[in-house]
Tab-separated table of C-alpha atoms in Angstrom:
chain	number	residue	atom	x	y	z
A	322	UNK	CA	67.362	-64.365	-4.276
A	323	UNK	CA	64.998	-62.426	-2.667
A	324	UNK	CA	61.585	-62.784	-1.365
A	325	UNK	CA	58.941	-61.131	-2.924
A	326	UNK	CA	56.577	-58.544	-0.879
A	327	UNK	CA	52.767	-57.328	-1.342
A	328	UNK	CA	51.605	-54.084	0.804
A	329	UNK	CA	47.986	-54.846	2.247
A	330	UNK	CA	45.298	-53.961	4.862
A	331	UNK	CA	44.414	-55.848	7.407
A	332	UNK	CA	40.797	-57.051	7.190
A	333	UNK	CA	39.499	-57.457	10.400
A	334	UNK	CA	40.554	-53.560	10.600
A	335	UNK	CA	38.490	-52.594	6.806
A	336	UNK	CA	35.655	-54.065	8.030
A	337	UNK	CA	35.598	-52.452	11.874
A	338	UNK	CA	35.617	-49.387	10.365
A	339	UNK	CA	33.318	-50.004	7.677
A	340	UNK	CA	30.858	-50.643	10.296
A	341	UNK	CA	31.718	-47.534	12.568
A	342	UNK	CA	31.482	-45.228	9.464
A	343	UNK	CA	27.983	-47.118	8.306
A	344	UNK	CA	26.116	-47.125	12.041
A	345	UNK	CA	27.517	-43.258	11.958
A	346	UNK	CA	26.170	-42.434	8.917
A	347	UNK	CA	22.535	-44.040	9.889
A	348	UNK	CA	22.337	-43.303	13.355
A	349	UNK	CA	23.223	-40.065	13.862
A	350	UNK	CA	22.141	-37.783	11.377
A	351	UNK	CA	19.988	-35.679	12.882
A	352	UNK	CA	22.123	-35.557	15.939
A	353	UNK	CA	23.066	-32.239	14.631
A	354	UNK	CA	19.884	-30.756	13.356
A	355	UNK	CA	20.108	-27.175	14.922
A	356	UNK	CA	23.648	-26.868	13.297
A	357	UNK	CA	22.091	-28.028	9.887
A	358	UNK	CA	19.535	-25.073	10.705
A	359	UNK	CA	22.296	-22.633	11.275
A	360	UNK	CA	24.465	-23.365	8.013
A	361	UNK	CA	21.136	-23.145	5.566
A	362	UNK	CA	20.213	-19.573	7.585
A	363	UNK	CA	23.684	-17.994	6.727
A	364	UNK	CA	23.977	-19.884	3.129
A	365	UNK	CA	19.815	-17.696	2.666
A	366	UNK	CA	21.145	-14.544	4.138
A	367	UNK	CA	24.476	-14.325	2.842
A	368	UNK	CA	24.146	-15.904	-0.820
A	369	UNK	CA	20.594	-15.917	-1.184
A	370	UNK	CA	19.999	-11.922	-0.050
A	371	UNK	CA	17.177	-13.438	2.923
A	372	UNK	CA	16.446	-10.660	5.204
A	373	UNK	CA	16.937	-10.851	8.976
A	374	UNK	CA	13.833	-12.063	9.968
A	375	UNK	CA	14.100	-14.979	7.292
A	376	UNK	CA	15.313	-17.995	8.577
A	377	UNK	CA	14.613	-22.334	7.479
A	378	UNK	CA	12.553	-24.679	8.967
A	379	UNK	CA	14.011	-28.074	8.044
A	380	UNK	CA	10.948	-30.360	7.627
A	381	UNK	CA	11.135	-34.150	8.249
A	382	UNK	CA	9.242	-36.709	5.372
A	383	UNK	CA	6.236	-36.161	6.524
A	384	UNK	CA	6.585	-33.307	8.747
A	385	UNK	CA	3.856	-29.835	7.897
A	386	UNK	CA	5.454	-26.699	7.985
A	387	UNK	CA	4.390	-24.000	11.009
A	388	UNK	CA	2.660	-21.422	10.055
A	389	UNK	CA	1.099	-17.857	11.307
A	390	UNK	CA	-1.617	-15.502	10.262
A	391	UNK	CA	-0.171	-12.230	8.703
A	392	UNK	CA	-2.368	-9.287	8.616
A	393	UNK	CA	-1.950	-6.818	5.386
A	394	UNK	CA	-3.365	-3.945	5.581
A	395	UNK	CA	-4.632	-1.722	2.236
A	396	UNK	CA	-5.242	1.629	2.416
A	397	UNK	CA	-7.378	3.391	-0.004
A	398	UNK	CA	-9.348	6.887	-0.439
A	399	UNK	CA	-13.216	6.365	0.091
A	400	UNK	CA	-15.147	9.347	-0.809
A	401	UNK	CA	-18.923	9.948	-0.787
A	402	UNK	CA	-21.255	9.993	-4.090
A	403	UNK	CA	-22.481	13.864	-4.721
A	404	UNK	CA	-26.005	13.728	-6.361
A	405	UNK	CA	-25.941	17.231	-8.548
A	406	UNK	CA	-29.387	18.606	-9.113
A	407	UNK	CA	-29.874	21.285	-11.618
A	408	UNK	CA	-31.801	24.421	-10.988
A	409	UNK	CA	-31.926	25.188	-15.115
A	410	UNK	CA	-35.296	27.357	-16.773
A	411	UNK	CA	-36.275	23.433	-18.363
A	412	UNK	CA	-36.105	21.387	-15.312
A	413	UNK	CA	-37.698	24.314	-12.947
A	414	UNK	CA	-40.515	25.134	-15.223
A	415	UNK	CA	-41.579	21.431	-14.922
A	416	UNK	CA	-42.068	21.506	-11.355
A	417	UNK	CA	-43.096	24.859	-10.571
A	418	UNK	CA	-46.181	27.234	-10.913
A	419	UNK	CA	-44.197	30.145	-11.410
A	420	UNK	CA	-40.334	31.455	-12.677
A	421	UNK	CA	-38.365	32.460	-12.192
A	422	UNK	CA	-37.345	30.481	-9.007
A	423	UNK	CA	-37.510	32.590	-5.327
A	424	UNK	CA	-36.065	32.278	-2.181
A	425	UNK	CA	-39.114	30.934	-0.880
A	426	UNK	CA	-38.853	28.268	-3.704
A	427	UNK	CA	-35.257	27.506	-2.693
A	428	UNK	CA	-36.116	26.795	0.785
A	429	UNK	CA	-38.888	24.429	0.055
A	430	UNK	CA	-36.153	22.039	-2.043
A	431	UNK	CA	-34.021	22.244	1.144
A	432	UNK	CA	-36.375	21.411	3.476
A	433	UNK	CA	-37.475	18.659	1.024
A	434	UNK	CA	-33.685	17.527	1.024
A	435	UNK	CA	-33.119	17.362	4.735
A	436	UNK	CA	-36.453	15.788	5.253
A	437	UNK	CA	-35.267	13.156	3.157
A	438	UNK	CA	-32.096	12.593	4.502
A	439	UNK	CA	-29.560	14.596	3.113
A	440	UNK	CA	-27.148	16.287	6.038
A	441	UNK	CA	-24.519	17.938	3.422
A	442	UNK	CA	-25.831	20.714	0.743
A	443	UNK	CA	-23.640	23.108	-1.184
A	444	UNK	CA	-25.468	25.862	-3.198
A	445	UNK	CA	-24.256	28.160	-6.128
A	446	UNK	CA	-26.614	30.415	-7.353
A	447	UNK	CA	-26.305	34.047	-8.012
A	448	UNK	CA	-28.886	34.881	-5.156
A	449	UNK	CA	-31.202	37.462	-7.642
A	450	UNK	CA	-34.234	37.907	-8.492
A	451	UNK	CA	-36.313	39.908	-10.499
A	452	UNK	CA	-38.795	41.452	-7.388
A	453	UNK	CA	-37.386	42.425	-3.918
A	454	UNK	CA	-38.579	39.208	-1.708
A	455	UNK	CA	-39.949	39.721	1.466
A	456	UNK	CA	-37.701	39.706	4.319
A	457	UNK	CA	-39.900	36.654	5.795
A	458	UNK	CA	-38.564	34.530	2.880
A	459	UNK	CA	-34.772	35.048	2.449
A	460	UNK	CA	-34.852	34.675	6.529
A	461	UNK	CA	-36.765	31.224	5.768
A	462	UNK	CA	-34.172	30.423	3.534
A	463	UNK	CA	-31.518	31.361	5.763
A	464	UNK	CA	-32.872	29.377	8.820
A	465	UNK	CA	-33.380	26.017	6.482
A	466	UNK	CA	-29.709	26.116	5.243
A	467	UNK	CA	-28.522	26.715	8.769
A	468	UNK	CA	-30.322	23.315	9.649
A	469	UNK	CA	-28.260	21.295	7.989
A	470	UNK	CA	-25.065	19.423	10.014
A	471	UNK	CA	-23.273	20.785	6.527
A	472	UNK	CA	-23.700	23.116	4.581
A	473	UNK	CA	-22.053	26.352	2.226
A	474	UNK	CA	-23.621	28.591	-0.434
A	475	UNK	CA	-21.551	30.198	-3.468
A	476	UNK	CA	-20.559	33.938	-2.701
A	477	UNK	CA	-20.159	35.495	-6.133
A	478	UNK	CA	-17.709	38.179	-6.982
A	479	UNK	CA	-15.324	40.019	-9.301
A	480	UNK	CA	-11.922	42.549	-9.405
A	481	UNK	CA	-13.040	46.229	-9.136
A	482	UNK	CA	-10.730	49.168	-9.655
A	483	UNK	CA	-11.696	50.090	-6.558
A	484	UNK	CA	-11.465	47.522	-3.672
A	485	UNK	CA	-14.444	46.466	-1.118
A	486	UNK	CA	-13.521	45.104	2.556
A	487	UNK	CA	-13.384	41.815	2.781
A	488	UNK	CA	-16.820	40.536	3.629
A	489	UNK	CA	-17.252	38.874	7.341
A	490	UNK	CA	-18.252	35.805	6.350
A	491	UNK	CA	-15.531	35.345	4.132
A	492	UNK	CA	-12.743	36.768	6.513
A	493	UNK	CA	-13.818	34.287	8.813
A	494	UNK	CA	-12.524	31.369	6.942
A	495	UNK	CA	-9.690	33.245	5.574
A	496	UNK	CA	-6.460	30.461	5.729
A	497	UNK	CA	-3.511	32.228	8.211
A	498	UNK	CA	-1.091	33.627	6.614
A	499	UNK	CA	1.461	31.522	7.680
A	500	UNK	CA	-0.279	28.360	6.438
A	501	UNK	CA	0.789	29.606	2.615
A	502	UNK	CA	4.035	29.344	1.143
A	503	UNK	CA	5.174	29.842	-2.624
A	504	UNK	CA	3.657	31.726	-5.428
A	505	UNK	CA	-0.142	32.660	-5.174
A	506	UNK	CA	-0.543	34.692	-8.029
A	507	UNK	CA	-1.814	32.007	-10.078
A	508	UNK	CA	-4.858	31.457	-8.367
A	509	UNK	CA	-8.350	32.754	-9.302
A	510	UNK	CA	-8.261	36.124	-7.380
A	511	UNK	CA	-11.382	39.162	-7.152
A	512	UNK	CA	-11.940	41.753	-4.292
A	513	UNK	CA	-15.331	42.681	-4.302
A	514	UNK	CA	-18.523	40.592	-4.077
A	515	UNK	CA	-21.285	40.519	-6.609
A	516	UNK	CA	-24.539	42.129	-5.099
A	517	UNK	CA	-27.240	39.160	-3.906
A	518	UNK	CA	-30.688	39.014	-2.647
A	519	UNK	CA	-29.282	37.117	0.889
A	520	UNK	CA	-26.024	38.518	1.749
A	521	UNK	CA	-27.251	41.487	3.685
A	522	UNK	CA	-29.931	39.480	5.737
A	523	UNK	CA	-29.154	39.388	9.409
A	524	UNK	CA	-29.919	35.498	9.241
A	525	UNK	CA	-27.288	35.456	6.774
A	526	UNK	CA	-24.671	35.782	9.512
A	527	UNK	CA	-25.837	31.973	10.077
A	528	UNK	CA	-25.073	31.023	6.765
A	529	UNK	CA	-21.438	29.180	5.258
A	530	UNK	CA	-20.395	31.249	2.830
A	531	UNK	CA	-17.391	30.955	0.144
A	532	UNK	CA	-16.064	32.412	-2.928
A	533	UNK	CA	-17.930	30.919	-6.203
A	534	UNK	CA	-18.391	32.356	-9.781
A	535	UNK	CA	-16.085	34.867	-10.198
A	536	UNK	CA	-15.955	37.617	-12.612
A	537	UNK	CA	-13.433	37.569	-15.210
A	538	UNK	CA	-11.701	34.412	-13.780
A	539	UNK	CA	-12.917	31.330	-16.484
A	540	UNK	CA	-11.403	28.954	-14.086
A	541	UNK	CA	-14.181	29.265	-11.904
A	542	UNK	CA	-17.308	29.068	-14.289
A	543	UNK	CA	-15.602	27.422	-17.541
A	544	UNK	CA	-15.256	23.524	-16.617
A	545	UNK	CA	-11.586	22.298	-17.888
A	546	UNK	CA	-11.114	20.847	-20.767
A	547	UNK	CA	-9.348	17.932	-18.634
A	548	UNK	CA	-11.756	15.662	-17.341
A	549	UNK	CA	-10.140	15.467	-13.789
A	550	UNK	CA	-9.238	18.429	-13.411
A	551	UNK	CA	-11.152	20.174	-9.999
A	552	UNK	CA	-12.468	22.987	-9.686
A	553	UNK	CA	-10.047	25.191	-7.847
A	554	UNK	CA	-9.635	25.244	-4.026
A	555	UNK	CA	-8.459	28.319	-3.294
A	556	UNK	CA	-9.178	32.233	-4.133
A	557	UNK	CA	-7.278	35.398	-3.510
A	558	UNK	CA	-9.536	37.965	-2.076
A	559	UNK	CA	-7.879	41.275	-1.053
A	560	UNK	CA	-4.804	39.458	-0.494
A	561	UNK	CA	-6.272	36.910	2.062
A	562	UNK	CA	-6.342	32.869	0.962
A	563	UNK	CA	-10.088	31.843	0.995
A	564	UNK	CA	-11.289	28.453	0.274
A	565	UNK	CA	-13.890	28.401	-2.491
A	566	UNK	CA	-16.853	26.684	-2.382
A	567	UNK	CA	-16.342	22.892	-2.436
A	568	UNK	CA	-13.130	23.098	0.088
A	569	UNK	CA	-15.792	25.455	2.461
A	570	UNK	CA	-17.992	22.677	2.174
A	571	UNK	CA	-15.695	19.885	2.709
A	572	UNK	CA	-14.453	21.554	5.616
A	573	UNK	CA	-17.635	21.301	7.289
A	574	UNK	CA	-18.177	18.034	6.262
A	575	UNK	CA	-15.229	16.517	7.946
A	576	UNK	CA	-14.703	18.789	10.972
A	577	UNK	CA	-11.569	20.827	9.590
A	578	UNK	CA	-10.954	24.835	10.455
A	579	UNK	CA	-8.804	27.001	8.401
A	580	UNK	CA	-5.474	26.475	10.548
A	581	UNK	CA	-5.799	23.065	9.340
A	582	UNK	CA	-5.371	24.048	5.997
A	583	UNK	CA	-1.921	24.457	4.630
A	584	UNK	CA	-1.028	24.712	0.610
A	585	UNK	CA	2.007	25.843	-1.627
A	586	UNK	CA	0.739	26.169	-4.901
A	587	UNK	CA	2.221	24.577	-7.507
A	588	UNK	CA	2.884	21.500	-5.132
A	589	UNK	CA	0.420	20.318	-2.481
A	590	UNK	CA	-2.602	21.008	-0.628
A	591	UNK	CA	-2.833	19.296	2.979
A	592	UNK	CA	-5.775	18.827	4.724
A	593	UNK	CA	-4.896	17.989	8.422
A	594	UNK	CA	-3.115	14.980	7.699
A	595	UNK	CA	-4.108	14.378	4.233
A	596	UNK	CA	-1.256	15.531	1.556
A	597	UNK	CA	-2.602	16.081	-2.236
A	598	UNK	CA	-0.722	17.357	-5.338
A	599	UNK	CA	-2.183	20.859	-6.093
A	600	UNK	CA	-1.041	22.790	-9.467
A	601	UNK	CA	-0.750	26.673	-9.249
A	602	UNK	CA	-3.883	27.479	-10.121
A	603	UNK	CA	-5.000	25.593	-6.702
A	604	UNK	CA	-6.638	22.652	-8.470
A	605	UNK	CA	-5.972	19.266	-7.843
A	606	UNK	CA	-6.862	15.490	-9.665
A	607	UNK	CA	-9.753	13.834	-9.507
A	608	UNK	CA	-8.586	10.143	-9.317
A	609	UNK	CA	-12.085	9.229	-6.738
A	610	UNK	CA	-14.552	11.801	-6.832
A	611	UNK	CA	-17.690	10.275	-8.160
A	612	UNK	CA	-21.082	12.398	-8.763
A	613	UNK	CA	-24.540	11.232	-10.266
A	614	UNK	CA	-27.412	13.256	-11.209
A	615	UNK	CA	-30.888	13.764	-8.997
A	616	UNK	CA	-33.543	14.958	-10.965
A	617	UNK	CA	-35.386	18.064	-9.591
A	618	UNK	CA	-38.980	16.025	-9.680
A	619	UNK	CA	-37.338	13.836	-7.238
A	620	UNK	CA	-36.224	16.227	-4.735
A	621	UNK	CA	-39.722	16.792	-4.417
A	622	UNK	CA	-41.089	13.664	-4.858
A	623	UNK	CA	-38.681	10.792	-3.436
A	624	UNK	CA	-38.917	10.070	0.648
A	625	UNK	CA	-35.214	8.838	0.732
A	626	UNK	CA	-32.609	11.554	-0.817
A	627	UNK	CA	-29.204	11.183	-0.962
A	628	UNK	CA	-27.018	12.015	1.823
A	629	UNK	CA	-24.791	14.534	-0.153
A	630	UNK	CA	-26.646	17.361	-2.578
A	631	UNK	CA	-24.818	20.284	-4.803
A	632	UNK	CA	-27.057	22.220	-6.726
A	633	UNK	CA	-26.601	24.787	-8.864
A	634	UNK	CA	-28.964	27.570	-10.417
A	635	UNK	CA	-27.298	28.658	-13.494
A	636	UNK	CA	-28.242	32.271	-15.453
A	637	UNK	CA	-31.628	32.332	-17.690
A	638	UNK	CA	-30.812	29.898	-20.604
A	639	UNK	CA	-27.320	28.783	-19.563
A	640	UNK	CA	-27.367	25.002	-18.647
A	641	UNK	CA	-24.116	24.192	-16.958
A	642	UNK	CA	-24.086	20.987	-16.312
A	643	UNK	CA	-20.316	20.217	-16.563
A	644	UNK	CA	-19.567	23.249	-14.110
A	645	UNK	CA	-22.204	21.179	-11.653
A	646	UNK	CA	-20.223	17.853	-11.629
A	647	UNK	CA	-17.116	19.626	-11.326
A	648	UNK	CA	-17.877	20.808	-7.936
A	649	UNK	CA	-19.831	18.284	-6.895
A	650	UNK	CA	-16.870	15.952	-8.061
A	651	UNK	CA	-14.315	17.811	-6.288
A	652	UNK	CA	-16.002	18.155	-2.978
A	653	UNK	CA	-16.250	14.594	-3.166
A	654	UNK	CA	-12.171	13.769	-3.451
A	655	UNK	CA	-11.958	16.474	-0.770
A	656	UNK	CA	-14.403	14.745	1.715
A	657	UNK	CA	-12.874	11.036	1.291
A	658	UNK	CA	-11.843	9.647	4.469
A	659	UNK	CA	-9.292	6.799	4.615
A	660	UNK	CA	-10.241	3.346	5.143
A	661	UNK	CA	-8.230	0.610	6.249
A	662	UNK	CA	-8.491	-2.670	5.360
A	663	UNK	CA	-6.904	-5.544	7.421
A	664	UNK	CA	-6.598	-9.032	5.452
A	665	UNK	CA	-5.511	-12.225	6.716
A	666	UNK	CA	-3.465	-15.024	5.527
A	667	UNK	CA	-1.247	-18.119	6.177
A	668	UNK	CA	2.532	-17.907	5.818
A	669	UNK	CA	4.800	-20.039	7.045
A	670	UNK	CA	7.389	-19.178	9.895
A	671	UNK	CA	10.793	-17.850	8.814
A	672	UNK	CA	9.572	-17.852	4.789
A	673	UNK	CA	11.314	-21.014	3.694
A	674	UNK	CA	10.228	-24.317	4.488
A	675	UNK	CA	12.885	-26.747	2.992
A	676	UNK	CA	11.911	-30.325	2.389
A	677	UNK	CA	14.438	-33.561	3.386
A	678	UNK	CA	16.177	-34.911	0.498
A	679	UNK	CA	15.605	-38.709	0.987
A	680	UNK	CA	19.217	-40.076	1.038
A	681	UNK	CA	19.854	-43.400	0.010
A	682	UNK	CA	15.595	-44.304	0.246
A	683	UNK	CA	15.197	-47.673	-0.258
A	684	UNK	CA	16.991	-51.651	0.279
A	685	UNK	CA	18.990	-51.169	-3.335
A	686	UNK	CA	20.380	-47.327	-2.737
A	687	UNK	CA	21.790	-48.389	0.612
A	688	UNK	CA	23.344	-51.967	-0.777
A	689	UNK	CA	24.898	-49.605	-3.349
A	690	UNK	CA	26.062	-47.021	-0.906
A	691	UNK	CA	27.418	-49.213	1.135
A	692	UNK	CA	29.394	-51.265	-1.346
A	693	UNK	CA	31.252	-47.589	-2.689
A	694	UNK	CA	32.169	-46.843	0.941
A	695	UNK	CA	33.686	-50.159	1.318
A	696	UNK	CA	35.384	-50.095	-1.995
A	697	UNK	CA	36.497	-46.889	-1.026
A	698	UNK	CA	37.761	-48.370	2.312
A	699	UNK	CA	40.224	-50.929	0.559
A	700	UNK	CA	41.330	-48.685	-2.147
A	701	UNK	CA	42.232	-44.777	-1.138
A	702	UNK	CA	44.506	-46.115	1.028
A	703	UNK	CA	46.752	-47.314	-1.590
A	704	UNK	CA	46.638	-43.820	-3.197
A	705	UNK	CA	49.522	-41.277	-3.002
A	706	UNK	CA	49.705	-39.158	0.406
A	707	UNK	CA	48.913	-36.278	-1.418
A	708	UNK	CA	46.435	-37.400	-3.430
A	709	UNK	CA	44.410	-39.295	-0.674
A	710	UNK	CA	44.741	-35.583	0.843
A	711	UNK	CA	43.514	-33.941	-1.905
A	712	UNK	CA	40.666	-35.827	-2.458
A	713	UNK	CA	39.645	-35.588	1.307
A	714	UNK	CA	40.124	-31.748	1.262
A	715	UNK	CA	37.829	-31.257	-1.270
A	716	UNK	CA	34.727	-33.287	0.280
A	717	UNK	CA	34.226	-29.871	2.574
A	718	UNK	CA	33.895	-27.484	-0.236
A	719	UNK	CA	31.546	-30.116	-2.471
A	720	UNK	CA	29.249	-30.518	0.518
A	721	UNK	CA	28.431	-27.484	1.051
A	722	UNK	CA	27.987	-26.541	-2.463
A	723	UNK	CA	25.408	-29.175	-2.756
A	724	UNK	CA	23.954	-27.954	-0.006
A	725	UNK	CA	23.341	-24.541	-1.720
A	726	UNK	CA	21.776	-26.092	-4.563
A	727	UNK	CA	19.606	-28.133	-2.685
A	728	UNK	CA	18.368	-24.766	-0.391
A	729	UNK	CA	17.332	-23.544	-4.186
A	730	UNK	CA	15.381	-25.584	-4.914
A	731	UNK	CA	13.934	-25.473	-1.501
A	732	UNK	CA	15.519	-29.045	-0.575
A	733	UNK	CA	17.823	-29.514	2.615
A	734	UNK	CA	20.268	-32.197	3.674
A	735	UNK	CA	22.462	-33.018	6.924
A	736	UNK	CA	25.429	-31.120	5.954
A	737	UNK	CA	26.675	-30.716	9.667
A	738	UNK	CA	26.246	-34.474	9.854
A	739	UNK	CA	28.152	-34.693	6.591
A	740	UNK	CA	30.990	-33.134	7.440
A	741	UNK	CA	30.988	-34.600	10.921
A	742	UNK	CA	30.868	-38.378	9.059
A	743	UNK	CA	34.273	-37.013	6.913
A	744	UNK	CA	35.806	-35.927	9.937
A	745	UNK	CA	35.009	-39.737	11.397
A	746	UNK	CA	36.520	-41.129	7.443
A	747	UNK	CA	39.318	-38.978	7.960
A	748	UNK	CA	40.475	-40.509	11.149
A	749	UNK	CA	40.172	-43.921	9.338
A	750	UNK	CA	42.463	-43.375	6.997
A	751	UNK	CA	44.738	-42.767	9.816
A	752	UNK	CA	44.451	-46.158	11.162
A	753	UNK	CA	44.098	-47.913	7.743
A	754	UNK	CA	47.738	-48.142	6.557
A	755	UNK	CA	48.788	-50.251	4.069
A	756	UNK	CA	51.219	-52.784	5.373
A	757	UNK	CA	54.219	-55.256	3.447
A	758	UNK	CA	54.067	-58.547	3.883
A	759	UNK	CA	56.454	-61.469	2.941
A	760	UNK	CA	55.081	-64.335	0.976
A	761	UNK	CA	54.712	-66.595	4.149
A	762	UNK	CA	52.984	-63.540	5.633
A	763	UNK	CA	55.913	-62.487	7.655
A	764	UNK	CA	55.969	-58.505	7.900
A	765	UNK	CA	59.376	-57.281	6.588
């Protein structure tokens, strides 16, 4: 009859290696912190799409975050107010002894104007008048618009069957040739100026001149029926590109010459640096341009004037006031200047700051804990070979998926400690075999 045999572990072992594989688990798990670091970078930028500069910080209970100040920057368009005053029969017959209006008048405003402040003035008037002034006052009128830093008066003009030469002071600011590209047969076009009381003034020489009203050409006196719509930019004169009257002006006004200047109608305009979308015609929007109107009595009545003036003397009994804001709104989106502005702000290093999951917090989790492993201890040894194996295998993969669900929700565990601890329970199940033993505890 034979004996009968149980298989068994020995206990002195079960417990030695319960307490390697507890004071493991507790004392070393941040041992391997930097690895821990590593693992949750590649799981950010290979799962998560994080970009190379991303990386964790892997905060302790307790532990703040670093941080550093960022600087964004916002750029945006900032372009001056244009106060529009309007030279119309009403508004002059208010403030003046006598009409209509003469050079000598004119000059008075201006003076007024850059007495009070203003240093940029833009003028379109037709430049007639019933009598022949003297030469003393259109050379008064000359010298006061030359005074200002910036300034450009309306040239008038229309097609003729029969050509004139470019005029001198338009030639002058003619755009090279080679600056122009595309198609410019859309834009406004006339080759021979309007006669004008000033024009043929020596003094006049002195004077900023630029294409205005022109004859037969509604783009330039008929305000667009679209609200944002500028004035246009550019004229054909005699086949040479001149800029019209609010471009002239803005020229001036930030310190641009014609070379600067370079367009393709139909698709931009670019000033210097400055790109804008420009349609054939040689108009552009008017997404910033702002104007306001500045009553005549307070040109000559106010101390303090606006910095920026466009005034405009329309024909006897035409009031044009929506012709008026159109240029005075389009030199204004020509004259913005870019500003910059730098804002600060907190972020944290790397972009992620992932908190600690608190394993096992607390007297009863870590009873509990400890009670599985040594369960686990006395009874996967008994299991199949390739079970045990399977199970073991497994751990690796189920680790580190946790620890990609954790890094979602902005959590973070020891995972290199983790798998460092199943290496360690891996090697105990190497040493904790199973042994048969004979009823009188003799080994067989």
């Amino acid at each position: 009859m034979s004996s009968s045999n149980t298989r068994r572990l020995s206990l002195g072992a079960l417990l030695f290696w319960f307490l390697v594989l507890a004071g493991a688990w507790y004392g070393g798990q941040n041992a391997l912190y930097q690895v821990d670091t590593r693992i949750y970078r590649e799981l950010g930028h290979y799962v998560h799409g994080w970009t190379e500069r991303e990386y964790p910080q892997l905060l302790h209970p307790g532990q703040q975050p670093e941080t550093e100040e960022v600087f964004t920057e916002t750029r945006h368009w900032e372009c001056p107010e244009v106060a529009t005053v309007e030279l119309h029969d009403e508004a002059c017959a208010a403030n003046f002894a006598a009409l209509p209006l003469g050079p000598q008048d004119l000059a008075v405003m201006l003076e007024r104007l850059r007495k009070g402040g203003t240093h940029t003035v833009g003028l379109s008037s037709a430049l007639t008048w019933q009598q022949e002034p003297g030469a003393m006052a259109r050379e008064m009128l000359c010298h006061v618009l030359a005074g200002f830093p910036s300034s450009a008066v309306g040239l008038r003009g229309r097609t003729a069957a029969q050509a004139d030469f470019t005029p001198a002071m338009l030639r002058d600011a003619a755009i090279p040739q080679e600056n122009i590209q595309g198609d410019t047969s859309g834009l406004p076009s006339a080759n021979r100026p309007l006669p004008n009381g000033l024009a043929e003034t020596p003094d006049a020489l002195n004077v900023v001149w630029a294409p205005d009203w022109l004859q037969e050409e509604p783009l330039t006196h008929n305000p667009s029926a679209v609200e944002d719509i500028s004035f246009p930019l550019l004229v054909r004169w005699n086949g040479e590109i001149i800029p019209t009257l609010p471009l002239r002006l803005a020229m001036g006004h930030i310190g641009l010459k014609p070379q600067d200047i370079r367009a393709i109608p139909g698709k931009e305009i670019r000033l210097g640096e400055r790109s804008l979308p420009m349609d054939e015609h040689g108009r552009i929007r008017l997404s910033e341009g702002s104007s306001c109107t500045l009553p005549l009595a307070d040109v000559l009545t106010r101390e303090k004037l606006p910095p920026v003036v466009m005034l405009e003397q329309p024909p006897p009994g035409q009031n044009s006031p929506r012709r008026l804001r159109r240029l005075a709104r389009t030199f204004s989106q020509l004259a913005g200047t870019e500003k910059v502005e730098r804002t600060g702000h907190k972020q944290i290093c790397g972009g992620h700051a992932l908190r600690q999951v608190e394993w096992m917090a607390g007297w009863k989790k870590q009873a509990l804990a400890g009670g599985i492993l040594l369960l686990a201890l006395w009874i996967l040894p008994f299991f199949p070979g390739w079970l045990r194996m399977l199970i073991l295998i497994i751990v690796p993969a189920w680790l580190l998926w946790l620890a990609n669900q954790a890094l979602q929700m902005s959590y973070w565990f020891p995972v290199a400690h983790a798998l460092a601890w199943w290496v360690l329970l891996l090697a105990a199940f190497l040493f904790l075999r199973p042994v048969e033993k004979g009823l009188f505890g003799r080994r067989r």
